[in-house]
Coordinates of C-alpha atoms in Angstrom, one line a residue:
Chain A
X75 CA 0.3 0.0 -0.2
X76 CA 0.9 4.0 -0.4
X77 CA 0.0 6.9 0.4
X78 CA -0.2 8.3 4.2
X79 CA -1.3 6.2 6.9
X80 CA -4.8 6.5 8.3
X81 CA -3.6 5.2 11.8
X82 CA 0.7 4.3 12.4
X83 CA 1.6 2.8 15.7
X84 CA 5.6 2.9 16.3
X85 CA 7.0 1.7 19.1
X86 CA 4.0 1.8 20.7
X87 CA 4.2 0.4 24.7
X88 CA 1.4 0.7 27.4
X89 CA 2.8 0.6 31.0
X90 CA 0.3 1.7 34.2
X91 CA 0.9 2.1 37.6
X92 CA -0.2 -1.3 40.0
X93 CA -0.8 -1.2 43.1
X94 CA 1.7 -4.8 42.8
X95 CA 4.1 -2.4 40.4
X96 CA 4.1 -1.4 36.9
X97 CA 1.7 -3.3 34.9
X98 CA 2.3 -3.2 31.7
X99 CA -0.5 -4.3 28.9
X100 CA 1.2 -3.0 25.2
X101 CA 4.7 -3.6 24.6
X102 CA 6.8 -2.8 21.7
X103 CA 4.0 -2.1 19.1
X104 CA 4.2 -2.2 15.2
X105 CA 0.7 -1.4 13.5
X106 CA 0.2 0.6 10.7
X107 CA -3.8 0.2 9.0
X108 CA -4.1 2.4 5.2
X109 CA -6.5 4.2 4.0
X110 CA -9.7 1.9 3.9
X111 CA -8.2 -1.0 5.3
X112 CA -10.1 -3.9 7.7
X113 CA -8.5 -5.1 9.8
X114 CA -9.9 -7.7 12.5
X115 CA -7.3 -6.9 15.7
X116 CA -8.0 -10.9 17.5
X117 CA -6.9 -11.8 21.4
X118 CA -8.1 -13.1 24.3
X119 CA -9.5 -11.1 27.4
X120 CA -6.3 -9.0 29.2
X121 CA -4.7 -9.1 26.0
X122 CA -4.7 -5.5 25.7
X123 CA -6.8 -4.8 23.3
X124 CA -9.2 -2.4 24.3
X125 CA -5.3 -0.4 25.2
X126 CA -4.4 -1.0 21.9
X127 CA -8.1 1.0 20.3
X128 CA -7.8 3.2 22.9
X129 CA -4.6 4.4 21.9
X130 CA -5.3 4.0 18.4
X131 CA -8.3 6.4 18.5
X132 CA -6.7 8.9 21.6
X133 CA -8.7 8.4 24.1
X134 CA -5.6 6.6 26.3
X135 CA -1.6 8.5 25.4
X136 CA 1.8 5.6 25.3
X137 CA 3.9 5.4 27.2
X138 CA 6.4 4.8 24.9
X139 CA 6.6 5.3 21.1
X140 CA 4.8 7.0 18.6
X141 CA 0.8 6.9 17.1
X142 CA 0.0 9.3 14.2
X143 CA -2.8 9.8 12.8
X144 CA -3.2 10.2 8.9
X145 CA 0.3 11.2 9.5
X146 CA 0.3 13.6 12.2
X147 CA 1.9 12.4 15.0
X148 CA -0.3 13.1 18.3
X149 CA 2.5 13.3 20.9
X150 CA 2.9 17.0 21.4
X151 CA -1.5 17.6 21.2
X152 CA -3.1 18.6 23.9
X153 CA -6.2 17.5 25.3
X154 CA -7.2 19.8 22.7
X155 CA -5.7 19.0 20.0
X156 CA -6.4 15.7 21.1
X157 CA -10.7 16.1 20.7
X158 CA -10.7 17.3 17.6
X159 CA -8.5 14.9 15.8
X160 CA -11.3 12.1 17.2
X161 CA -14.3 14.3 16.3
X162 CA -12.8 15.1 12.6
X163 CA -11.4 11.7 11.0
X164 CA -12.3 8.6 14.3
X165 CA -16.1 7.3 14.6
X166 CA -15.8 4.8 17.2
X167 CA -18.6 1.4 17.7
X168 CA -18.6 0.0 20.9
X169 CA -20.4 -4.0 22.3
X170 CA -22.9 -1.8 25.2
X171 CA -23.7 1.1 21.5
X172 CA -23.9 3.7 23.6
X173 CA -26.7 5.3 23.2
X174 CA -28.0 7.9 25.1
X175 CA -31.5 6.8 25.9
X176 CA -33.8 9.4 26.3
X177 CA -33.6 11.6 23.0
X178 CA -33.9 9.7 19.5
X179 CA -32.4 8.0 17.1
X180 CA -31.2 11.4 14.3
X181 CA -30.0 13.3 17.6
X182 CA -28.3 10.3 18.9
X183 CA -26.1 10.4 15.9
X184 CA -25.6 13.9 15.4
X185 CA -24.6 13.9 18.7
X186 CA -21.7 12.1 17.1
X187 CA -21.0 15.8 14.9
X188 CA -21.5 18.0 18.4
X189 CA -18.7 19.0 18.1
X190 CA -17.0 18.7 14.6
X191 CA -18.2 22.3 14.0
X192 CA -21.1 22.3 11.7
X193 CA -23.7 24.3 12.0
X194 CA -27.0 22.4 13.2
X195 CA -28.4 22.2 9.9
X196 CA -25.8 20.0 8.5
X197 CA -25.9 17.5 11.5
X198 CA -29.6 16.6 11.1
X199 CA -28.3 16.7 7.2
X200 CA -25.7 13.9 8.0
X201 CA -27.2 12.5 10.5
X202 CA -30.3 11.9 8.4
X203 CA -28.2 10.8 5.5
X204 CA -26.4 8.1 7.6
X205 CA -29.6 6.4 9.1
X206 CA -30.2 6.3 5.0
X207 CA -27.4 4.2 4.9
X208 CA -27.1 1.3 8.0
X209 CA -30.7 1.1 7.4
X210 CA -32.6 3.3 8.8
X211 CA -33.9 5.9 8.2
X212 CA -37.4 5.0 8.8
X213 CA -36.8 5.2 12.1
X214 CA -35.3 8.8 12.5
X215 CA -37.5 9.3 14.9
X216 CA -37.2 5.9 17.5
X217 CA -35.6 6.9 20.9
X218 CA -33.1 3.5 21.6
X219 CA -36.0 2.0 24.1
X220 CA -38.8 1.4 21.0
X221 CA -35.0 -0.6 18.7
X222 CA -33.6 -3.5 19.2
X223 CA -30.0 -4.1 19.7
X224 CA -29.3 -4.6 16.1
X225 CA -30.9 -2.0 15.3
X226 CA -29.6 0.3 17.9
X227 CA -25.8 -1.2 16.7
X228 CA -26.4 0.1 13.3
X229 CA -27.6 3.7 14.4
X230 CA -24.1 3.9 16.8
X231 CA -22.8 2.9 13.2
X232 CA -24.2 5.7 11.4
X233 CA -23.1 7.8 14.0
X234 CA -19.4 6.2 13.6
X235 CA -19.7 7.4 10.3
X236 CA -21.8 10.7 9.8
X237 CA -19.4 12.9 9.4
X238 CA -16.6 10.3 7.4
X239 CA -13.8 9.4 9.4
X240 CA -11.1 7.7 8.2
X241 CA -11.0 5.5 10.7
X242 CA -13.4 3.4 12.6
X243 CA -12.6 1.9 15.9
X244 CA -15.0 -0.8 16.9
X245 CA -14.0 -2.8 20.6
X246 CA -16.0 -6.0 20.1
X247 CA -19.2 -4.8 17.6
X248 CA -21.4 -7.4 18.0
X249 CA -20.3 -9.0 21.4
X250 CA -23.8 -8.3 23.0
X251 CA -25.3 -9.5 19.1
X252 CA -26.5 -13.0 19.0
X253 CA -25.0 -14.6 16.5
X254 CA -27.1 -13.6 13.0
X255 CA -27.5 -10.5 13.4
X256 CA -23.9 -10.0 14.9
X257 CA -23.0 -11.3 11.0
X258 CA -25.4 -9.1 9.7
X259 CA -24.3 -5.4 11.6
X260 CA -20.2 -6.6 10.2
X261 CA -21.3 -7.1 7.3
X262 CA -22.8 -3.4 7.2
X263 CA -20.0 -2.7 8.9
X264 CA -17.4 -3.4 6.4
X265 CA -19.8 -2.3 3.1
X266 CA -20.6 1.5 4.5
X267 CA -17.7 3.6 3.6
X268 CA -14.1 3.9 2.5
X269 CA -13.2 4.4 6.4
X270 CA -10.2 2.4 7.4
X271 CA -11.9 -0.3 9.8
X272 CA -10.3 -1.9 12.4
X273 CA -12.5 -4.6 14.3
X274 CA -11.6 -5.4 17.9
X275 CA -13.1 -9.2 19.1
X276 CA -12.8 -12.4 20.3
X277 CA -15.3 -13.9 17.9
X278 CA -12.9 -15.3 14.6
X279 CA -15.8 -16.1 12.9
X280 CA -16.3 -12.5 12.7
X281 CA -12.5 -11.8 12.5
X282 CA -12.8 -13.6 9.2
X283 CA -14.6 -10.9 7.6
X284 CA -11.8 -8.7 7.4
X285 CA -9.7 -8.3 4.8
X286 CA -6.1 -8.4 7.5
X287 CA -5.8 -10.6 10.9
X288 CA -4.1 -9.2 13.7
X289 CA -3.0 -11.8 16.5
X290 CA -2.1 -10.0 19.9
X291 CA -1.1 -11.3 23.4
X292 CA 0.6 -10.3 26.2
X293 CA 0.6 -6.6 25.3
X294 CA 2.5 -8.2 21.5
X295 CA 1.1 -8.8 17.9
X296 CA 1.9 -12.3 17.8
X297 CA 1.3 -12.6 14.2
X298 CA 0.4 -10.0 11.4
X299 CA -1.7 -11.9 8.1
X300 CA -0.5 -9.0 5.9
X301 CA 3.4 -9.1 6.4
X302 CA 3.7 -12.6 8.2
X303 CA 1.4 -14.2 5.2
X304 CA -0.4 -15.6 8.0
X305 CA -4.3 -16.6 8.0
X306 CA -6.3 -15.3 11.3
Chain B
X262 CA -12.6 25.5 15.6
X263 CA -14.7 23.0 17.8
X264 CA -16.6 25.5 19.7
X265 CA -20.0 24.5 20.5
X266 CA -22.7 27.6 18.9
X267 CA -24.0 29.1 22.8
X268 CA -27.4 27.7 21.9
X269 CA -25.4 24.0 21.2
X270 CA -24.3 24.5 25.0
X271 CA -27.4 25.4 26.6
X272 CA -29.7 22.0 24.8
X273 CA -26.3 20.0 25.9
X274 CA -26.3 21.0 29.1
X275 CA -30.8 21.0 29.6
X276 CA -29.9 17.6 28.4
X277 CA -29.7 16.0 31.9
X278 CA -31.7 17.9 33.9
X279 CA -34.9 17.0 31.1
X280 CA -33.7 13.5 31.2
X281 CA -33.6 13.3 35.1
X282 CA -37.1 16.0 36.0
X283 CA -38.3 14.7 38.5
X284 CA -34.1 14.8 41.2
X285 CA -33.8 18.5 38.9
X286 CA -36.8 19.5 40.6
X287 CA -35.9 18.3 44.1
X288 CA -32.2 19.6 43.5
X289 CA -33.3 23.2 42.8
X290 CA -36.0 23.0 46.0
X291 CA -33.4 24.6 48.3
X292 CA -32.9 28.0 45.4
X293 CA -35.7 28.4 46.0
X294 CA -36.7 28.0 49.4
X295 CA -33.6 30.4 49.6
X296 CA -34.5 33.4 46.9
X297 CA -38.5 32.7 47.4
X298 CA -37.5 33.7 51.2
X299 CA -35.3 36.6 49.6
X300 CA -37.7 37.4 47.9
X301 CA -41.2 37.4 50.4
X302 CA -38.8 39.1 52.4
X303 CA -38.1 42.2 50.8
X304 CA -41.6 42.7 49.3
X305 CA -43.4 41.9 53.0
X306 CA -40.9 44.7 54.5
X307 CA -41.5 46.9 51.5
X308 CA -45.3 45.9 52.7
X309 CA -44.6 47.2 55.9
X310 CA -43.0 50.0 55.2
X311 CA -46.0 50.9 53.5
X312 CA -48.3 50.0 56.2
X313 CA -46.5 51.7 58.1
X314 CA -46.4 55.1 56.4
X315 CA -50.6 55.1 56.1
X316 CA -50.9 54.9 59.7
X317 CA -48.7 57.2 61.1
X318 CA -50.1 58.9 58.7
X319 CA -53.6 58.4 59.8
X320 CA -52.1 59.4 63.4
X321 CA -50.3 62.7 62.5
X322 CA -47.2 61.3 61.9
X323 CA -46.7 64.5 59.1
X324 CA -49.2 67.1 60.4
X325 CA -47.4 69.8 62.3
X326 CA -49.9 71.7 64.4
X327 CA -48.8 76.1 64.5
X328 CA -50.1 78.1 67.3
X329 CA -49.1 81.5 68.4
X330 CA -46.5 82.1 70.4
X331 CA -45.2 85.5 72.7
X332 CA -43.0 87.6 72.0
X333 CA -39.9 89.1 74.3
X334 CA -42.6 90.5 76.2
X335 CA -44.5 87.0 76.9
X336 CA -46.8 88.6 75.7
X337 CA -49.4 86.0 73.3
X338 CA -48.0 87.6 69.6
X339 CA -51.3 86.8 67.7
X340 CA -50.7 84.5 64.2
X341 CA -51.0 86.8 61.3
X342 CA -54.5 86.6 59.0
X343 CA -52.3 85.6 56.3
X344 CA -49.9 83.2 58.2
X345 CA -51.9 79.8 57.3
X346 CA -51.9 81.3 53.0
X347 CA -48.5 81.6 53.2
X348 CA -47.9 78.7 54.9
X349 CA -49.7 77.4 52.1
X350 CA -46.8 78.0 49.6
X351 CA -44.4 75.7 51.7
X352 CA -43.2 72.7 49.0
X353 CA -44.0 70.0 50.7
X354 CA -46.8 71.3 51.9
X355 CA -49.8 69.5 51.2
X356 CA -52.7 71.4 53.0
X357 CA -52.7 73.9 55.6
X358 CA -56.2 75.2 58.0
X359 CA -56.9 77.3 61.0
X360 CA -58.9 76.7 63.5
X361 CA -60.1 79.1 66.3
X362 CA -61.9 77.3 69.2
X363 CA -64.5 79.4 70.8
X364 CA -63.8 78.8 74.8
X365 CA -67.1 80.9 76.4
X366 CA -69.8 79.7 73.3
X367 CA -72.2 77.5 74.3
X368 CA -73.3 74.9 71.8
X369 CA -77.3 74.1 72.3
X370 CA -80.2 71.2 70.9
X371 CA -82.5 74.7 72.0
X372 CA -81.9 78.2 72.4
X373 CA -84.0 76.9 75.8
X374 CA -80.7 75.8 78.3
X375 CA -79.0 78.0 80.2
X376 CA -75.1 78.6 79.2
X377 CA -74.0 78.2 82.6
X378 CA -75.3 74.4 81.2
X379 CA -72.9 73.6 78.5
X380 CA -72.4 70.0 78.3
X381 CA -68.8 70.1 77.7
X382 CA -69.2 71.2 73.2
X383 CA -67.5 73.5 71.7
X384 CA -67.2 75.7 69.0
X385 CA -64.9 77.0 66.8
X386 CA -64.7 78.4 63.7
X387 CA -62.5 77.7 60.9
X388 CA -61.4 77.2 56.8
X389 CA -62.6 75.8 53.9
X390 CA -59.1 74.2 53.2
X391 CA -59.5 71.3 56.7
X392 CA -61.2 68.4 55.3
X393 CA -58.8 68.2 52.6
X394 CA -56.1 69.5 54.7
X395 CA -57.3 67.1 57.3
X396 CA -58.3 64.7 55.5
X397 CA -61.8 65.1 57.5
X398 CA -64.9 62.7 56.1
X399 CA -68.4 63.8 56.3
X400 CA -70.8 61.3 57.8
X401 CA -74.5 62.3 56.8
X402 CA -75.1 65.6 54.3
X403 CA -71.6 67.9 53.5
X404 CA -68.6 70.1 54.1
X405 CA -68.4 73.8 53.8
X406 CA -68.3 75.9 50.4
X407 CA -66.7 79.1 50.3
X408 CA -69.9 81.0 50.4
X409 CA -71.2 79.3 53.4
X410 CA -68.5 80.5 55.6
X411 CA -70.7 83.6 56.2
X412 CA -73.7 81.8 56.8
X413 CA -74.9 80.8 60.8
X414 CA -74.9 77.1 59.8
X415 CA -72.9 74.4 61.5
X416 CA -70.9 70.6 61.4
X417 CA -71.3 68.7 63.9
X418 CA -68.7 66.2 65.6
X419 CA -70.4 63.3 66.1
X420 CA -70.8 63.4 69.4
X421 CA -71.8 66.7 69.4
X422 CA -74.9 65.9 66.9
X423 CA -75.1 62.8 69.2
X424 CA -75.4 64.5 72.1
X425 CA -77.4 68.0 70.8
X426 CA -80.2 64.7 69.0
X427 CA -79.2 65.7 65.7
X428 CA -80.9 63.0 63.3
X429 CA -81.1 65.1 59.7
X430 CA -79.0 67.8 57.9
X431 CA -81.4 71.2 57.9
X432 CA -81.9 70.9 62.2
X433 CA -80.7 73.8 64.0
X434 CA -79.4 74.6 66.6
X435 CA -78.0 77.1 69.3
X436 CA -74.6 78.3 69.3
X437 CA -73.8 81.3 71.8
X438 CA -76.6 83.9 70.9
X439 CA -77.8 82.2 67.3
X440 CA -79.5 79.5 65.5
X441 CA -76.9 78.3 63.5
X442 CA -78.5 76.0 60.4
X443 CA -76.6 71.9 60.4
X444 CA -75.4 70.6 56.7
X445 CA -73.7 67.8 57.8
X446 CA -72.3 65.8 60.5
X447 CA -68.2 64.8 60.4
X448 CA -67.3 61.1 60.9
X449 CA -64.8 60.2 63.8
X450 CA -61.4 62.3 63.1
X451 CA -58.3 60.3 64.4
X452 CA -56.2 63.4 63.6
X453 CA -58.3 65.7 65.7
X454 CA -60.1 64.0 67.9
X455 CA -61.6 66.6 70.0
X456 CA -63.6 67.4 66.5
X457 CA -65.8 64.6 67.7
X458 CA -67.1 67.5 70.4
X459 CA -67.3 71.0 68.9
X460 CA -69.8 72.4 66.4
X461 CA -67.8 73.6 63.6
X462 CA -68.5 77.5 61.8
X463 CA -66.9 79.0 58.7
X464 CA -64.7 81.9 60.0
X465 CA -66.1 85.3 58.1
X466 CA -69.3 84.5 59.9
X467 CA -69.2 87.4 62.8
X468 CA -69.6 85.1 66.2
X469 CA -66.6 86.4 68.6
X470 CA -63.3 87.6 68.3
X471 CA -61.4 84.3 68.8
X472 CA -58.7 84.6 71.5
X473 CA -54.8 83.8 69.7
X474 CA -54.5 81.2 72.4
X475 CA -57.5 79.2 71.0
X476 CA -55.9 78.9 67.7
X477 CA -54.0 76.7 65.7
X478 CA -52.3 76.1 61.5
X479 CA -53.4 72.5 61.6
X480 CA -50.9 71.4 58.7
X481 CA -50.4 68.4 56.4
X482 CA -47.2 67.8 54.7
X483 CA -45.6 65.5 52.1
X484 CA -44.0 62.3 54.3
X485 CA -40.4 63.4 54.7
X486 CA -40.5 66.7 54.6
X487 CA -41.7 67.2 58.0
X488 CA -38.4 68.1 59.4
X489 CA -37.6 70.1 56.9
X490 CA -41.4 72.2 57.1
X491 CA -40.9 72.0 60.6
X492 CA -37.8 74.8 59.8
X493 CA -39.1 77.5 57.9
X494 CA -42.8 77.4 59.8
X495 CA -42.2 80.4 62.5
X496 CA -41.1 82.5 59.9
X497 CA -43.4 82.0 57.7
X498 CA -46.4 81.9 59.5
X499 CA -44.9 85.2 61.0
X500 CA -42.5 86.8 59.2
X501 CA -42.0 90.3 61.3
X502 CA -41.6 87.8 64.4
X503 CA -40.2 84.4 63.7
X504 CA -39.7 83.3 67.4
X505 CA -43.3 84.1 68.7
X506 CA -44.7 81.5 66.3
X507 CA -45.3 77.9 68.7
X508 CA -44.4 74.8 66.6
X509 CA -45.3 71.0 67.9
X510 CA -43.3 68.5 67.6
X511 CA -43.7 65.4 65.2
X512 CA -44.1 61.7 66.1
X513 CA -41.3 59.8 67.5
X514 CA -42.8 57.1 66.6
X515 CA -41.1 56.4 62.7
X516 CA -38.2 55.7 64.6
X517 CA -38.5 53.0 66.6
X518 CA -40.7 51.1 64.1
X519 CA -37.9 51.1 61.3
X520 CA -35.6 49.6 63.8
X521 CA -38.1 46.3 64.2
X522 CA -38.1 46.6 61.0
X523 CA -34.0 45.8 60.1
X524 CA -34.6 43.4 62.8
X525 CA -36.8 41.0 61.0
X526 CA -34.8 41.7 58.0
X527 CA -31.8 41.6 59.0
X528 CA -33.3 37.7 60.6
X529 CA -35.5 36.7 57.8
X530 CA -32.3 37.5 54.9
X531 CA -29.7 35.9 57.4
X532 CA -31.9 32.5 56.5
X533 CA -32.5 32.8 53.4
X534 CA -28.6 33.1 53.3
X535 CA -28.0 29.3 54.4
X536 CA -31.7 28.2 52.4
X537 CA -29.2 29.5 49.5
X538 CA -26.6 27.5 51.4
X539 CA -28.5 24.2 51.9
X540 CA -29.6 24.8 47.5
X541 CA -26.0 25.2 46.9
X542 CA -24.6 21.7 48.4
X543 CA -28.7 19.9 46.8
X544 CA -26.4 20.5 43.6
X545 CA -23.5 19.9 44.8
X546 CA -24.4 16.7 45.7
X547 CA -27.0 16.3 42.4
X548 CA -23.6 17.6 40.5
X549 CA -21.5 15.0 41.9
X550 CA -24.2 11.8 41.4
X551 CA -24.7 12.8 38.3
X552 CA -21.3 12.8 36.9
X553 CA -20.3 9.5 38.7
X554 CA -23.9 8.4 37.0
X555 CA -22.6 9.3 33.3
X556 CA -19.0 8.3 33.4
X557 CA -21.2 6.8 30.5
X558 CA -22.3 9.7 28.2
X559 CA -19.1 11.8 29.9
X560 CA -16.9 8.1 28.1
X561 CA -19.0 8.8 24.6
X562 CA -18.5 12.8 24.7
X563 CA -15.2 12.3 24.9
X564 CA -14.8 9.5 22.1
X565 CA -16.8 11.7 19.6
X566 CA -14.4 14.9 20.7
X567 CA -15.4 16.7 23.2
X568 CA -12.7 18.1 24.5
X569 CA -11.8 18.3 28.5
X570 CA -12.9 21.6 29.1
X571 CA -16.5 21.1 26.7
X572 CA -17.7 18.5 29.6
X573 CA -16.4 20.9 31.9
X574 CA -18.4 23.7 30.1
X575 CA -22.0 21.6 30.5
X576 CA -21.6 20.2 33.8
X577 CA -21.0 23.5 35.4
X578 CA -24.1 25.1 32.5
X579 CA -26.5 21.9 33.9
X580 CA -25.2 23.1 37.7
X581 CA -25.9 26.9 36.9
X582 CA -29.8 25.5 35.3
X583 CA -30.7 23.8 37.6
X584 CA -30.1 27.0 40.2
X585 CA -31.4 29.3 36.9
X586 CA -34.8 26.9 37.6
X587 CA -34.4 27.2 41.2
X588 CA -34.4 31.0 41.2
X589 CA -38.0 30.9 38.4
X590 CA -39.6 29.0 40.5
X591 CA -38.7 30.7 43.9
X592 CA -39.0 34.4 42.4
X593 CA -42.1 33.5 41.6
X594 CA -43.0 32.0 45.2
X595 CA -42.2 35.6 46.6
X596 CA -43.9 37.7 44.5
X597 CA -47.4 35.3 45.6
X598 CA -45.8 35.7 48.8
X599 CA -45.2 39.1 49.2
X600 CA -48.6 39.7 47.3
X601 CA -50.3 38.4 49.4
X602 CA -49.0 40.0 52.6
X603 CA -49.3 43.2 50.7
X604 CA -54.0 42.6 50.1
X605 CA -53.3 40.8 53.6
X606 CA -52.1 44.6 55.7
X607 CA -54.0 46.6 53.2
X608 CA -51.2 47.9 51.0
X609 CA -51.0 48.3 47.7
X610 CA -49.4 44.7 46.0
X611 CA -46.0 45.6 44.3
X612 CA -43.6 44.6 43.3
X613 CA -39.5 44.8 43.8
X614 CA -38.2 44.0 40.2
X615 CA -34.5 45.0 42.0
X616 CA -34.8 42.0 44.6
X617 CA -36.1 39.7 41.5
X618 CA -33.5 40.1 39.1
X619 CA -31.6 40.1 42.8
X620 CA -32.6 37.0 43.2
X621 CA -32.8 35.0 40.0
X622 CA -28.8 36.3 39.2
X623 CA -27.7 34.8 42.4
X624 CA -29.4 31.5 42.3
X625 CA -27.4 31.3 38.8
X626 CA -24.8 31.7 40.4
X627 CA -25.1 29.7 43.3
X628 CA -25.6 26.7 40.6
X629 CA -22.9 27.7 38.4
X630 CA -20.4 27.9 41.7
X631 CA -21.5 24.2 42.7
X632 CA -21.2 23.4 39.8
X633 CA -17.9 24.1 39.1
X634 CA -16.4 20.6 41.2
X635 CA -18.2 18.4 39.6
X636 CA -18.3 19.4 36.0
X637 CA -13.8 19.3 37.1
X638 CA -14.5 16.0 37.9
X639 CA -15.4 15.0 35.4
X640 CA -13.4 17.2 32.6
X641 CA -11.0 14.6 34.5
X642 CA -12.6 11.3 34.5
X643 CA -10.5 9.6 31.4
X644 CA -12.0 9.8 28.4
X645 CA -11.4 5.8 28.3
X646 CA -13.6 5.2 31.9
X647 CA -16.7 4.2 31.0
X648 CA -16.5 3.1 27.6
X649 CA -15.4 -0.9 28.4
X650 CA -18.0 -3.8 27.8
X651 CA -18.5 -4.6 31.5

């Protein structure tokens, strides 16, 4: 692949100050995800997947190494700059959907663009459009409690893509859904956009939908189907 | 860049209270009570002041009496004939009129009763202006007109009419050496209680020349101008001999009542401050709990690009809105209490917009101040917290 990577991690490590001494959760991670690439990050519980996702999403800062989002190093950024990177370039999908329960679907999608700087009318237009793309154009005024789990996750996906991010980060997006619903949500997520997508999952069947699998264990990358040519 | 429009900020801050209305209302209670107390106390003390002023005016706190005094030779110096007219020209004087009591003139039902058997009633000469100046009310008939002043007609005080057995106007009474037609009967007057037992005659009707000692000019001033008027009364009434004019002391009641009222006000304002403080603690509690409960929401906002500062602003504003809600409710309640109290003490209800504005502004300030600590906690929360599946 050529061009500027959507995200690039170089020698990234993350150590927490735990009560029993320093706890290293990530160690010496090198990872590059190119524009449009779809990557599954797989590994057992406690392997450091979620920490990795947090660092790629600028929600967490590494203790070692460097993170570059669309070519820009986040090391020197302050909270406001990192927040702006998230608002513009990143989209998140979570296992538990994280929708606001007391507002409707379109307002939930709009919330994803609240801190982006779009005027109100533009937010509304993009939110309605995104809901159409996830097949919920007819349910824009439904509240989360009126939607099924799969529909709620579709709203969350609409929220993640409405502003056209360079990279969508999904943390166990199918974890709260049954098998069939999970498969359809993954298909939707992968078929939607030309954004790069990174999906954390411990489900090999889900991981198989994505073009590239990165296996992580004990805070280190054990295999990467792109560099090693080895499947998951 | 990624600044929120004011409208979006307010809408975001209102989301929390809107999604938990009953808790929000409860957390506004303390502030509401504080502001209600504040506004009500201001309203009640204002109503009390008005009531007091009206009462004191009814008791004559703004009435001065001018009499003839003695000159250097210890002789009584009569007031000049023009004195009432001169006094009326003093700016803050609302009315002035002369009353001259005729000691040796008896008042009787018929001409058959000997003078020595007078029933304690007296006659007095007066001017048309007396009724307006002293707020005299006529129970029966009518007050003097200018043309009556040189006719043998009389107005009787309430007790005098009763004692003389006068039941309707047009009946005659015997005053001095003449018959007088009764044209009216007065209501009892708190300002001039002696009129109750007096028969008033117009001062151009030649009965007898009054003694200078029996003559009083009643002067009513605007409230608050009593002392100023008092200063100039002597020189106005008798420019030639100001020191030979005797002017009464106004009532000292007003000062004492003011002191009582300000004690009440300090006490009640202290209570309002305590209520506001308790209200602030209530909002701090509500907001701390909200921040804990809304870890997920905070994390989500951070994930979609909210800066720490924007999270802080959101929660400070939210607390400010709680304060504003409490202030509006409390202000309304305080107004209702003030108006109700005004009606009870029978003074015109007034709305103290300054107290209301200060109260509502204060409640917003208290809310914002109460939100600072919880908002700082919300802003400090790690963006990672709350996002991972439990």
